[in-house]
Amino acid sequence: MSVKTRFAPSPTGSLHIGGARTALFNRLFARRHGGEFILRIEDTDAGRSDEKFFSEIMDSLRWLGIEWDDDQTLRQSERPDIYREYADELLASDDAFRCWMTPEDIEEERRFCKEHGKIFRYNRDWAERGKKDGAPFALRFAVPRDGATVAVDDKLRGKTAFETDDIEDFVILRPDGMPTYNFACAIDDALSGITHVIRGDEHLVNTPKQILILRALNLPVPDFVHLPVILAPDGSKLSKRHGAVSVADFRKRGMLPSALANYIARLGWSCGDEEIFTMAELEEKFDLGGLGTSPSHFDEKKMLWVNGVHIREGKTDIIEPLRREFADMGLDVSPADAEKAFSLLKERAETVVEMAEKGAFLFRDEVEFDAAAREKFINGETLPALEAVLGAFSASGGGFDADGVKAALSSVTEKTGMKLKQLAQPLRVALTGRTESPGIFEVAAALGGEKAVRRVERAVNIAKSGGRQ
Ligand code: GLU
């Protein structure tokens, strides 16, 4: 039987890294076994579903390189008739029953139990309480009351037995005819021929319900894998208050898709002590045997480190994302110039955003000075150094590569007796506006002779004017 997996997000929020990991593992597992991976949108809760999240989730998945194999994405809200048909079958076999209780009635029972120190549990005897002609009703699954257990044989954590007595008669169709999550999910997994359901372990409690539904309908039960949760570094549940958690946020912060997918894959999965993978390598190496059973901790530093490695090792196209970042800063940078910025900064930036921020000086018309740097290094004291450099740069004509710049500066130190150190920092501030940058020879070369001369000239004028320019 060939493997088929699915990712089944509810469009009630952005795609978070937990969801992205689920999607990634499902896709990798299918690929590894030559199978199929599909996307299903679980949008039967009209009140909480939003079209905006539907497209955002799809965008985030595509951006991460998690493509799905079906062109026609299944949307549960478009299939109420199918669920109704199966619900009728359950009704006919007495595996489901009608319940007229209103949410207010249930709430009242809940309050009563609370007041009397009892644990609230739905009681099948209440089902007909509000019954009258035309009154809306829900359909509930009649959980067998025979003291049996439902065993979930998880491929990662082994068997967990759930006592049916602990499972209440849960709603399968709401009064408006829409199915609940457990019902639609079980039916669709079976109808789509899903062989493996890989999802977060918050769904482990739902699995026995889904197994009961499938058994009652004589539908195939897939294999299950419940992934351990991803925690924040402090051990609490990862949430917005820990900073970015959605794929869209990480994208905005300059993560590369290949690096984010790489980092996410390592949350709960390992392959010896390897850390760096391309998507193709993940597809080749991923298997369930590498999954761990303990929670993983989100570690931003490590994520950025992985991003830095992907940047340095050119694991993915970086020129286009970098050009987009520059464009967001109002800088129209050609692919060749972006390539130049990349070579200059690849050892110094962990994200594309950081790279663009550090490289913007190359493309601005005028240097934007850091005020303290300007005051300290562009002044009467450094004026002789700046003037000497200006002379050497102006005389150097063409040949303005890193070696040429080095030669020009050496000629200055020889002639004037100044140390390279005395020249380098004023020159750095003159060229970049800041006290930190890549090597000064490379920076000057990347700017090119003409721009470098113009900037040193401006610094000379500022220094002459006592900083008033
Ligand atoms: N719609 C569910 C969710 O977003 C899917 C759970 C499942 O994979 O079965 O959590």
Tab-separated table of C-alpha atoms and ligand atoms in Angstrom:
chain	number	residue	atom	x	y	z
A	1	MET	CA	0.000	0.000	0.000
A	2	SER	CA	1.533	3.280	-0.969
A	3	VAL	CA	1.905	5.960	1.674
A	4	LYS	CA	-0.476	8.933	1.678
A	5	THR	CA	-0.315	11.713	4.230
A	6	ARG	CA	-2.072	15.011	4.706
A	7	PHE	CA	-1.796	18.351	6.453
A	8	ALA	CA	-5.165	19.538	7.686
A	9	PRO	CA	-4.985	23.089	9.036
A	10	SER	CA	-7.977	25.024	10.296
A	11	PRO	CA	-7.829	28.542	8.838
A	12	THR	CA	-8.288	30.185	12.222
A	13	GLY	CA	-4.841	31.768	12.497
A	14	SER	CA	-1.434	32.080	10.838
A	15	LEU	CA	0.750	29.057	10.186
A	16	HIS	CA	2.889	28.655	13.301
A	17	ILE	CA	6.071	26.670	13.527
A	18	GLY	CA	4.217	23.775	15.176
A	19	GLY	CA	1.877	23.518	12.194
A	20	ALA	CA	4.723	24.023	9.757
A	21	ARG	CA	6.596	21.152	11.387
A	22	THR	CA	3.542	18.904	11.103
A	23	ALA	CA	3.185	19.795	7.426
A	24	LEU	CA	6.891	19.301	6.787
A	25	PHE	CA	7.055	15.874	8.453
A	26	ASN	CA	3.985	14.689	6.551
A	27	ARG	CA	5.487	15.793	3.277
A	28	LEU	CA	8.931	14.371	4.038
A	29	PHE	CA	7.490	11.048	5.132
A	30	ALA	CA	5.415	10.773	1.957
A	31	ARG	CA	8.379	11.721	-0.227
A	32	ARG	CA	10.706	9.334	1.517
A	33	HIS	CA	8.311	6.485	0.780
A	34	GLY	CA	7.417	7.541	-2.742
A	35	GLY	CA	3.906	8.412	-1.602
A	36	GLU	CA	1.551	11.352	-1.812
A	37	PHE	CA	0.987	14.345	0.445
A	38	ILE	CA	-2.224	16.359	0.318
A	39	LEU	CA	-3.611	19.517	1.871
A	40	ARG	CA	-7.064	19.656	3.426
A	41	ILE	CA	-8.671	22.737	4.867
A	42	GLU	CA	-10.723	22.079	7.986
A	43	ASP	CA	-13.028	25.073	7.843
A	44	THR	CA	-16.342	23.780	9.149
A	45	ASP	CA	-16.276	26.197	12.058
A	46	ALA	CA	-17.527	29.193	10.075
A	47	GLY	CA	-17.304	31.518	13.079
A	48	ARG	CA	-13.591	30.992	13.532
A	49	SER	CA	-12.451	30.377	9.955
A	50	ASP	CA	-11.184	33.266	7.906
A	51	GLU	CA	-10.359	33.394	4.199
A	52	LYS	CA	-7.352	35.571	4.986
A	53	PHE	CA	-5.731	32.775	7.006
A	54	PHE	CA	-6.584	30.257	4.310
A	55	SER	CA	-4.404	32.125	1.816
A	56	GLU	CA	-1.748	32.996	4.377
A	57	ILE	CA	-1.306	29.333	5.330
A	58	MET	CA	-0.995	28.304	1.684
A	59	ASP	CA	1.500	31.125	1.013
A	60	SER	CA	3.599	30.177	4.021
A	61	LEU	CA	3.668	26.508	3.024
A	62	ARG	CA	4.678	27.326	-0.538
A	63	TRP	CA	7.312	29.774	0.635
A	64	LEU	CA	8.816	27.103	2.884
A	65	GLY	CA	8.962	24.708	-0.058
A	66	ILE	CA	6.296	22.402	1.382
A	67	GLU	CA	4.351	21.717	-1.794
A	68	TRP	CA	1.336	19.419	-1.751
A	69	ASP	CA	0.504	16.944	-4.464
A	70	ASP	CA	-3.178	17.552	-5.222
A	71	ASP	CA	-4.202	20.537	-7.330
A	72	GLN	CA	-7.674	20.582	-5.884
A	73	THR	CA	-7.396	21.314	-2.194
A	74	LEU	CA	-10.206	19.734	-0.250
A	75	ARG	CA	-12.266	22.193	1.799
A	76	GLN	CA	-14.529	20.613	4.355
A	77	SER	CA	-17.059	23.457	4.316
A	78	GLU	CA	-17.898	22.500	0.725
A	79	ARG	CA	-18.835	18.907	1.564
A	80	PRO	CA	-21.648	18.912	4.135
A	81	ASP	CA	-23.669	16.392	2.096
A	82	ILE	CA	-20.946	13.799	2.338
A	83	TYR	CA	-20.765	14.059	6.132
A	84	ARG	CA	-24.573	14.030	6.367
A	85	GLU	CA	-24.645	10.756	4.436
A	86	TYR	CA	-22.266	9.069	6.864
A	87	ALA	CA	-24.080	10.560	9.828
A	88	ASP	CA	-27.320	9.035	8.527
A	89	GLU	CA	-25.580	5.692	8.307
A	90	LEU	CA	-24.532	5.970	11.945
A	91	LEU	CA	-28.046	6.998	12.892
A	92	ALA	CA	-29.470	3.963	11.111
A	93	SER	CA	-27.111	1.604	12.922
A	94	ASP	CA	-27.797	3.293	16.298
A	95	ASP	CA	-24.197	4.411	16.522
A	96	ALA	CA	-25.486	7.970	16.656
A	97	PHE	CA	-28.544	9.636	18.128
A	98	ARG	CA	-30.343	12.972	17.968
A	99	CYS	CA	-29.905	15.358	20.835
A	100	TRP	CA	-32.202	18.350	21.296
A	101	MET	CA	-30.418	19.809	24.260
A	102	THR	CA	-29.525	23.433	23.694
A	103	PRO	CA	-26.118	24.875	24.638
A	104	GLU	CA	-27.923	26.709	27.476
A	105	ASP	CA	-29.304	23.394	28.844
A	106	ILE	CA	-25.822	21.901	28.759
A	107	GLU	CA	-24.436	24.965	30.501
A	108	GLU	CA	-27.030	24.617	33.215
A	109	GLU	CA	-26.108	20.979	33.814
A	110	ARG	CA	-22.469	21.956	33.915
A	111	ARG	CA	-23.215	24.587	36.564
A	112	PHE	CA	-25.263	22.126	38.561
A	113	CYS	CA	-22.392	19.612	38.589
A	114	LYS	CA	-19.964	22.288	39.636
A	115	GLU	CA	-22.155	23.426	42.498
A	116	HIS	CA	-22.514	19.857	43.704
A	117	GLY	CA	-18.855	18.972	43.324
A	118	LYS	CA	-19.525	16.445	40.578
A	119	ILE	CA	-17.621	15.918	37.346
A	120	PHE	CA	-19.747	17.022	34.419
A	121	ARG	CA	-20.475	14.323	31.880
A	122	TYR	CA	-23.090	14.386	29.138
A	123	ASN	CA	-25.861	11.935	29.884
A	124	ARG	CA	-27.600	10.197	27.000
A	125	ASP	CA	-30.883	10.356	28.917
A	126	TRP	CA	-30.980	14.112	28.428
A	127	ALA	CA	-31.075	13.832	24.614
A	128	GLU	CA	-34.803	14.339	24.165
A	129	ARG	CA	-35.242	17.085	26.716
A	130	GLY	CA	-35.914	19.941	24.364
A	131	LYS	CA	-37.596	17.804	21.725
A	132	LYS	CA	-40.435	19.433	19.865
A	133	ASP	CA	-41.480	19.729	16.255
A	134	GLY	CA	-39.041	21.760	14.203
A	135	ALA	CA	-36.598	22.262	17.077
A	136	PRO	CA	-32.964	22.041	15.975
A	137	PHE	CA	-30.979	19.054	17.120
A	138	ALA	CA	-27.389	17.854	17.023
A	139	LEU	CA	-26.223	14.346	16.250
A	140	ARG	CA	-24.074	12.684	18.860
A	141	PHE	CA	-21.985	9.570	18.545
A	142	ALA	CA	-23.193	6.777	20.817
A	143	VAL	CA	-19.956	5.702	22.451
A	144	PRO	CA	-20.185	1.981	23.333
A	145	ARG	CA	-20.887	1.646	27.057
A	146	ASP	CA	-19.480	-1.854	27.400
A	147	GLY	CA	-16.462	-1.107	29.549
A	148	ALA	CA	-14.170	-1.692	26.579
A	149	THR	CA	-11.043	0.229	25.702
A	150	VAL	CA	-9.883	1.803	22.472
A	151	ALA	CA	-6.186	1.274	21.909
A	152	VAL	CA	-4.263	3.905	19.989
A	153	ASP	CA	-1.171	2.205	18.626
A	154	ASP	CA	0.977	5.244	18.006
A	155	LYS	CA	3.951	4.553	15.734
A	156	LEU	CA	6.131	6.796	17.863
A	157	ARG	CA	5.024	6.336	21.458
A	158	GLY	CA	3.489	2.864	21.381
A	159	LYS	CA	0.078	1.858	22.713
A	160	THR	CA	-2.208	4.060	24.784
A	161	ALA	CA	-5.492	2.557	25.949
A	162	PHE	CA	-8.528	4.827	26.366
A	163	GLU	CA	-11.526	3.546	28.340
A	164	THR	CA	-14.716	4.141	26.396
A	165	ASP	CA	-16.420	4.968	29.696
A	166	ASP	CA	-14.250	8.079	29.822
A	167	ILE	CA	-15.337	9.276	26.387
A	168	GLU	CA	-18.584	11.205	26.325
A	169	ASP	CA	-21.163	10.908	23.560
A	170	PHE	CA	-19.593	13.605	21.443
A	171	VAL	CA	-21.327	15.742	18.834
A	172	ILE	CA	-20.700	14.717	15.237
A	173	LEU	CA	-23.107	17.060	13.421
A	174	ARG	CA	-24.081	20.447	14.767
A	175	PRO	CA	-27.669	21.698	14.568
A	176	ASP	CA	-26.680	23.736	11.475
A	177	GLY	CA	-25.698	20.512	9.705
A	178	MET	CA	-21.965	21.143	9.820
A	179	PRO	CA	-19.756	18.319	11.054
A	180	THR	CA	-17.473	18.670	14.052
A	181	TYR	CA	-13.716	18.306	13.711
A	182	ASN	CA	-13.537	14.664	14.844
A	183	PHE	CA	-16.269	13.524	12.501
A	184	ALA	CA	-15.162	15.336	9.338
A	185	CYS	CA	-11.529	14.499	10.005
A	186	ALA	CA	-12.159	10.755	10.400
A	187	ILE	CA	-14.379	10.583	7.300
A	188	ASP	CA	-11.986	12.554	5.127
A	189	ASP	CA	-8.920	10.614	6.226
A	190	ALA	CA	-10.710	7.425	5.194
A	191	LEU	CA	-12.158	8.779	1.940
A	192	SER	CA	-8.815	10.227	0.859
A	193	GLY	CA	-7.035	6.956	1.610
A	194	ILE	CA	-4.724	8.507	4.188
A	195	THR	CA	-2.377	5.805	5.462
A	196	HIS	CA	-0.535	7.818	8.118
A	197	VAL	CA	-1.846	10.649	10.251
A	198	ILE	CA	1.094	12.620	11.636
A	199	ARG	CA	0.005	15.490	13.900
A	200	GLY	CA	0.636	17.262	17.184
A	201	ASP	CA	0.051	15.323	20.381
A	202	GLU	CA	-2.676	17.722	21.494
A	203	HIS	CA	-4.823	15.561	19.200
A	204	LEU	CA	-4.057	12.294	20.958
A	205	VAL	CA	-7.309	12.632	22.950
A	206	ASN	CA	-9.248	12.906	19.686
A	207	THR	CA	-7.768	9.792	18.158
A	208	PRO	CA	-9.909	7.231	20.058
A	209	LYS	CA	-13.035	9.158	18.984
A	210	GLN	CA	-11.924	9.063	15.369
A	211	ILE	CA	-11.134	5.358	15.631
A	212	LEU	CA	-14.623	4.695	17.073
A	213	ILE	CA	-16.237	6.558	14.159
A	214	LEU	CA	-14.187	4.690	11.556
A	215	ARG	CA	-14.898	1.326	13.125
A	216	ALA	CA	-18.637	2.000	13.319
A	217	LEU	CA	-18.621	2.877	9.611
A	218	ASN	CA	-16.364	0.002	8.616
A	219	LEU	CA	-13.843	2.440	7.217
A	220	PRO	CA	-10.063	1.869	7.330
A	221	VAL	CA	-8.178	3.182	10.355
A	222	PRO	CA	-4.866	4.892	9.452
A	223	ASP	CA	-1.618	4.634	11.399
A	224	PHE	CA	-1.082	7.481	13.855
A	225	VAL	CA	1.976	9.432	14.915
A	226	HIS	CA	1.551	12.125	17.565
A	227	LEU	CA	4.431	14.576	17.678
A	228	PRO	CA	5.641	15.990	20.992
A	229	VAL	CA	4.947	19.628	21.619
A	230	ILE	CA	7.383	22.466	20.862
A	231	LEU	CA	8.087	24.499	23.986
A	232	ALA	CA	9.572	27.939	24.546
A	233	PRO	CA	13.129	28.033	25.957
A	234	ASP	CA	11.698	28.538	29.460
A	235	GLY	CA	9.651	25.355	29.169
A	236	SER	CA	6.302	27.101	28.815
A	237	LYS	CA	4.018	26.747	25.836
A	238	LEU	CA	5.434	28.628	22.857
A	239	SER	CA	3.323	31.678	22.149
A	240	LYS	CA	3.313	35.185	20.712
A	241	ARG	CA	4.835	36.571	23.869
A	242	HIS	CA	8.076	34.742	23.003
A	243	GLY	CA	8.363	36.873	19.862
A	244	ALA	CA	7.773	35.624	16.368
A	245	VAL	CA	6.023	32.288	16.123
A	246	SER	CA	4.376	32.352	12.720
A	247	VAL	CA	6.138	31.460	9.503
A	248	ALA	CA	5.127	34.852	8.082
A	249	ASP	CA	6.857	36.596	11.027
A	250	PHE	CA	10.062	34.638	10.528
A	251	ARG	CA	9.934	35.425	6.845
A	252	LYS	CA	9.659	39.122	7.626
A	253	ARG	CA	12.602	38.863	9.973
A	254	GLY	CA	14.843	37.609	7.186
A	255	MET	CA	14.855	33.857	7.673
A	256	LEU	CA	15.528	31.920	4.499
A	257	PRO	CA	12.930	29.292	3.685
A	258	SER	CA	15.512	26.527	3.359
A	259	ALA	CA	16.986	27.431	6.759
A	260	LEU	CA	13.631	27.704	8.516
A	261	ALA	CA	12.567	24.317	7.110
A	262	ASN	CA	15.936	22.902	8.217
A	263	TYR	CA	15.551	24.304	11.723
A	264	ILE	CA	11.935	23.184	12.060
A	265	ALA	CA	12.842	19.663	10.936
A	266	ARG	CA	15.297	19.404	13.808
A	267	LEU	CA	12.585	20.172	16.363
A	268	GLY	CA	11.868	16.625	17.398
A	269	TRP	CA	13.765	14.813	14.652
A	270	SER	CA	17.440	13.971	14.387
A	271	CYS	CA	19.807	12.196	12.062
A	272	GLY	CA	22.994	11.380	13.953
A	273	ASP	CA	24.523	14.690	14.915
A	274	GLU	CA	23.877	16.397	11.585
A	275	GLU	CA	22.429	19.878	11.814
A	276	ILE	CA	22.409	21.283	8.314
A	277	PHE	CA	20.109	19.917	5.637
A	278	THR	CA	18.690	21.140	2.358
A	279	MET	CA	15.115	20.161	1.537
A	280	ALA	CA	16.439	17.480	-0.836
A	281	GLU	CA	18.620	16.046	1.934
A	282	LEU	CA	15.683	16.054	4.336
A	283	GLU	CA	13.582	14.183	1.805
A	284	GLU	CA	16.295	11.607	1.482
A	285	LYS	CA	16.986	11.180	5.194
A	286	PHE	CA	13.737	11.771	7.055
A	287	ASP	CA	12.054	8.796	8.652
A	288	LEU	CA	9.954	8.097	11.702
A	289	GLY	CA	12.887	6.333	13.384
A	290	GLY	CA	14.593	9.709	13.883
A	291	LEU	CA	11.672	11.177	15.855
A	292	GLY	CA	12.029	11.640	19.590
A	293	THR	CA	9.319	11.381	22.223
A	294	SER	CA	10.262	14.316	24.417
A	295	PRO	CA	9.224	17.913	23.797
A	296	SER	CA	11.631	20.060	21.850
A	297	HIS	CA	12.579	23.596	22.784
A	298	PHE	CA	12.449	26.456	20.378
A	299	ASP	CA	15.855	28.118	20.369
A	300	GLU	CA	16.036	31.360	18.452
A	301	LYS	CA	19.827	31.555	18.609
A	302	LYS	CA	20.177	28.181	17.025
A	303	MET	CA	17.601	29.047	14.382
A	304	LEU	CA	19.606	32.136	13.439
A	305	TRP	CA	22.795	30.112	13.406
A	306	VAL	CA	21.220	27.669	10.945
A	307	ASN	CA	20.147	30.644	8.838
A	308	GLY	CA	23.699	32.006	8.901
A	309	VAL	CA	25.047	28.662	7.687
A	310	HIS	CA	22.512	28.542	4.856
A	311	ILE	CA	23.533	32.070	3.906
A	312	ARG	CA	27.273	31.393	3.991
A	313	GLU	CA	27.075	28.066	2.246
A	314	GLY	CA	24.717	29.372	-0.394
A	315	LYS	CA	22.193	26.588	0.309
A	316	THR	CA	19.505	28.524	-1.420
A	317	ASP	CA	18.966	31.511	-3.664
A	318	ILE	CA	19.687	34.575	-1.615
A	319	ILE	CA	20.043	37.236	-4.274
A	320	GLU	CA	16.340	37.692	-4.918
A	321	PRO	CA	15.310	37.816	-1.230
A	322	LEU	CA	18.141	40.270	-0.653
A	323	ARG	CA	17.047	42.493	-3.543
A	324	ARG	CA	13.516	42.485	-2.103
A	325	GLU	CA	14.853	43.622	1.266
A	326	PHE	CA	16.780	46.432	-0.417
A	327	ALA	CA	13.663	47.357	-2.390
A	328	ASP	CA	11.742	47.613	0.907
A	329	MET	CA	14.370	50.151	1.978
A	330	GLY	CA	13.780	52.110	-1.204
A	331	LEU	CA	16.959	50.875	-2.883
A	332	ASP	CA	16.779	49.507	-6.404
A	333	VAL	CA	19.687	47.077	-6.515
A	334	SER	CA	20.637	45.056	-9.601
A	335	PRO	CA	21.275	41.300	-9.272
A	336	ALA	CA	24.996	41.891	-9.897
A	337	ASP	CA	25.176	44.530	-7.157
A	338	ALA	CA	23.206	42.337	-4.737
A	339	GLU	CA	25.720	39.594	-5.477
A	340	LYS	CA	28.483	42.043	-4.529
A	341	ALA	CA	26.761	42.891	-1.239
A	342	PHE	CA	26.271	39.192	-0.579
A	343	SER	CA	29.967	38.339	-1.054
A	344	LEU	CA	30.938	41.221	1.180
A	345	LEU	CA	28.527	40.394	4.005
A	346	LYS	CA	27.885	36.673	3.954
A	347	GLU	CA	30.200	36.012	6.893
A	348	ARG	CA	28.637	38.786	8.950
A	349	ALA	CA	24.896	38.409	8.719
A	350	GLU	CA	22.571	35.778	10.096
A	351	THR	CA	19.489	36.973	8.255
A	352	VAL	CA	18.680	38.589	4.936
A	353	VAL	CA	17.262	41.572	6.797
A	354	GLU	CA	20.500	42.008	8.718
A	355	MET	CA	22.464	41.653	5.484
A	356	ALA	CA	20.392	44.323	3.744
A	357	GLU	CA	20.661	46.576	6.745
A	358	LYS	CA	24.437	46.184	6.880
A	359	GLY	CA	24.834	46.464	3.112
A	360	ALA	CA	22.531	49.423	2.438
A	361	PHE	CA	25.451	51.866	2.701
A	362	LEU	CA	26.765	50.468	-0.592
A	363	PHE	CA	23.761	51.737	-2.523
A	364	ARG	CA	22.680	54.932	-0.845
A	365	ASP	CA	23.507	58.170	-2.626
A	366	GLU	CA	25.008	59.588	0.509
A	367	VAL	CA	26.368	58.016	3.646
A	368	GLU	CA	24.029	58.066	6.631
A	369	PHE	CA	26.340	58.712	9.532
A	370	ASP	CA	26.041	57.295	12.971
A	371	ALA	CA	26.323	60.524	14.972
A	372	ALA	CA	28.849	59.272	17.531
A	373	ALA	CA	31.008	57.641	14.843
A	374	ARG	CA	31.037	60.839	12.824
A	375	GLU	CA	32.003	62.988	15.775
A	376	LYS	CA	34.786	60.682	16.853
A	377	PHE	CA	36.353	59.907	13.489
A	378	ILE	CA	35.571	62.772	11.093
A	379	ASN	CA	37.185	65.808	12.638
A	380	GLY	CA	40.210	68.071	12.618
A	381	GLU	CA	42.387	65.370	14.078
A	382	THR	CA	41.635	62.809	11.391
A	383	LEU	CA	41.614	65.377	8.587
A	384	PRO	CA	45.243	64.708	7.529
A	385	ALA	CA	44.564	60.980	7.304
A	386	LEU	CA	41.399	61.546	5.272
A	387	GLU	CA	43.145	63.984	2.957
A	388	ALA	CA	46.014	61.601	2.378
A	389	VAL	CA	43.608	58.773	1.576
A	390	LEU	CA	41.661	61.027	-0.749
A	391	GLY	CA	44.861	61.831	-2.605
A	392	ALA	CA	45.819	58.187	-2.960
A	393	PHE	CA	42.310	57.102	-4.018
A	394	SER	CA	42.023	59.888	-6.564
A	395	ALA	CA	45.373	58.906	-8.041
A	396	SER	CA	44.598	55.220	-8.239
A	397	GLY	CA	42.544	55.574	-11.429
A	398	GLY	CA	41.000	52.237	-12.536
A	399	GLY	CA	42.107	49.010	-10.789
A	400	PHE	CA	40.084	49.695	-7.658
A	401	ASP	CA	39.892	46.127	-6.364
A	402	ALA	CA	40.752	45.062	-2.799
A	403	ASP	CA	44.442	44.691	-3.689
A	404	GLY	CA	44.454	48.076	-5.397
A	405	VAL	CA	42.916	49.693	-2.314
A	406	LYS	CA	45.455	47.989	-0.110
A	407	ALA	CA	48.299	49.260	-2.297
A	408	ALA	CA	46.852	52.788	-2.226
A	409	LEU	CA	46.659	52.766	1.572
A	410	SER	CA	50.178	51.305	1.870
A	411	SER	CA	51.510	54.147	-0.218
A	412	VAL	CA	49.869	56.549	2.244
A	413	THR	CA	51.417	54.872	5.299
A	414	GLU	CA	54.818	54.868	3.614
A	415	LYS	CA	54.633	58.497	2.625
A	416	THR	CA	53.153	59.921	5.799
A	417	GLY	CA	54.449	57.536	8.438
A	418	MET	CA	50.891	57.075	9.689
A	419	LYS	CA	49.818	53.613	10.757
A	420	LEU	CA	47.141	51.751	8.792
A	421	LYS	CA	45.103	51.747	11.986
A	422	GLN	CA	45.008	55.553	11.977
A	423	LEU	CA	43.647	55.567	8.451
A	424	ALA	CA	41.280	52.648	8.622
A	425	GLN	CA	38.715	53.870	11.129
A	426	PRO	CA	38.198	57.400	9.727
A	427	LEU	CA	38.026	55.835	6.278
A	428	ARG	CA	35.513	53.238	7.448
A	429	VAL	CA	33.251	55.931	8.878
A	430	ALA	CA	33.692	58.037	5.736
A	431	LEU	CA	32.650	55.138	3.518
A	432	THR	CA	29.981	53.402	5.603
A	433	GLY	CA	28.891	55.898	8.261
A	434	ARG	CA	29.652	53.363	10.976
A	435	THR	CA	32.550	52.038	13.026
A	436	GLU	CA	31.882	48.414	12.117
A	437	SER	CA	31.962	46.930	8.663
A	438	PRO	CA	33.640	44.158	6.688
A	439	GLY	CA	37.333	44.609	5.855
A	440	ILE	CA	38.048	48.143	4.727
A	441	PHE	CA	39.838	47.103	1.499
A	442	GLU	CA	36.842	45.011	0.458
A	443	VAL	CA	34.372	47.735	1.438
A	444	ALA	CA	36.156	50.382	-0.629
A	445	ALA	CA	36.483	47.984	-3.554
A	446	ALA	CA	32.796	47.062	-3.403
A	447	LEU	CA	31.842	50.757	-3.515
A	448	GLY	CA	34.093	51.330	-6.502
A	449	GLY	CA	36.614	54.112	-7.024
A	450	GLU	CA	34.236	56.858	-7.973
A	451	LYS	CA	31.853	56.430	-5.049
A	452	ALA	CA	34.704	55.897	-2.586
A	453	VAL	CA	36.407	59.103	-3.704
A	454	ARG	CA	33.157	61.053	-3.399
A	455	ARG	CA	32.564	59.806	0.107
A	456	VAL	CA	36.085	60.536	1.330
A	457	GLU	CA	35.793	63.970	-0.230
A	458	ARG	CA	32.629	64.628	1.704
A	459	ALA	CA	34.285	63.442	4.925
A	460	VAL	CA	37.207	65.799	4.260
A	461	ASN	CA	34.790	68.695	3.848
A	462	ILE	CA	32.948	67.781	7.032
A	463	ALA	CA	36.226	67.556	8.931
A	464	LYS	CA	37.357	70.930	7.525
A	465	SER	CA	34.148	72.614	8.478
A	466	GLY	CA	34.439	71.363	12.040
A	467	GLY	CA	31.526	69.004	11.611
A	468	ARG	CA	29.106	71.709	10.473
A	469	GLN	CA	28.450	70.217	7.016
B	1	GLU	N1	-7.575	21.003	11.902
B	1	GLU	C1	-6.800	20.361	12.902
B	1	GLU	C2	-5.817	21.367	13.456
B	1	GLU	O1	-5.572	22.380	12.818
B	1	GLU	C3	-6.083	19.189	12.285
B	1	GLU	C4	-5.777	18.085	13.209
B	1	GLU	C5	-5.393	16.847	12.466
B	1	GLU	O2	-4.338	16.859	11.827
B	1	GLU	O3	-6.135	15.908	12.507
B	1	GLU	O4	-5.289	21.190	14.522
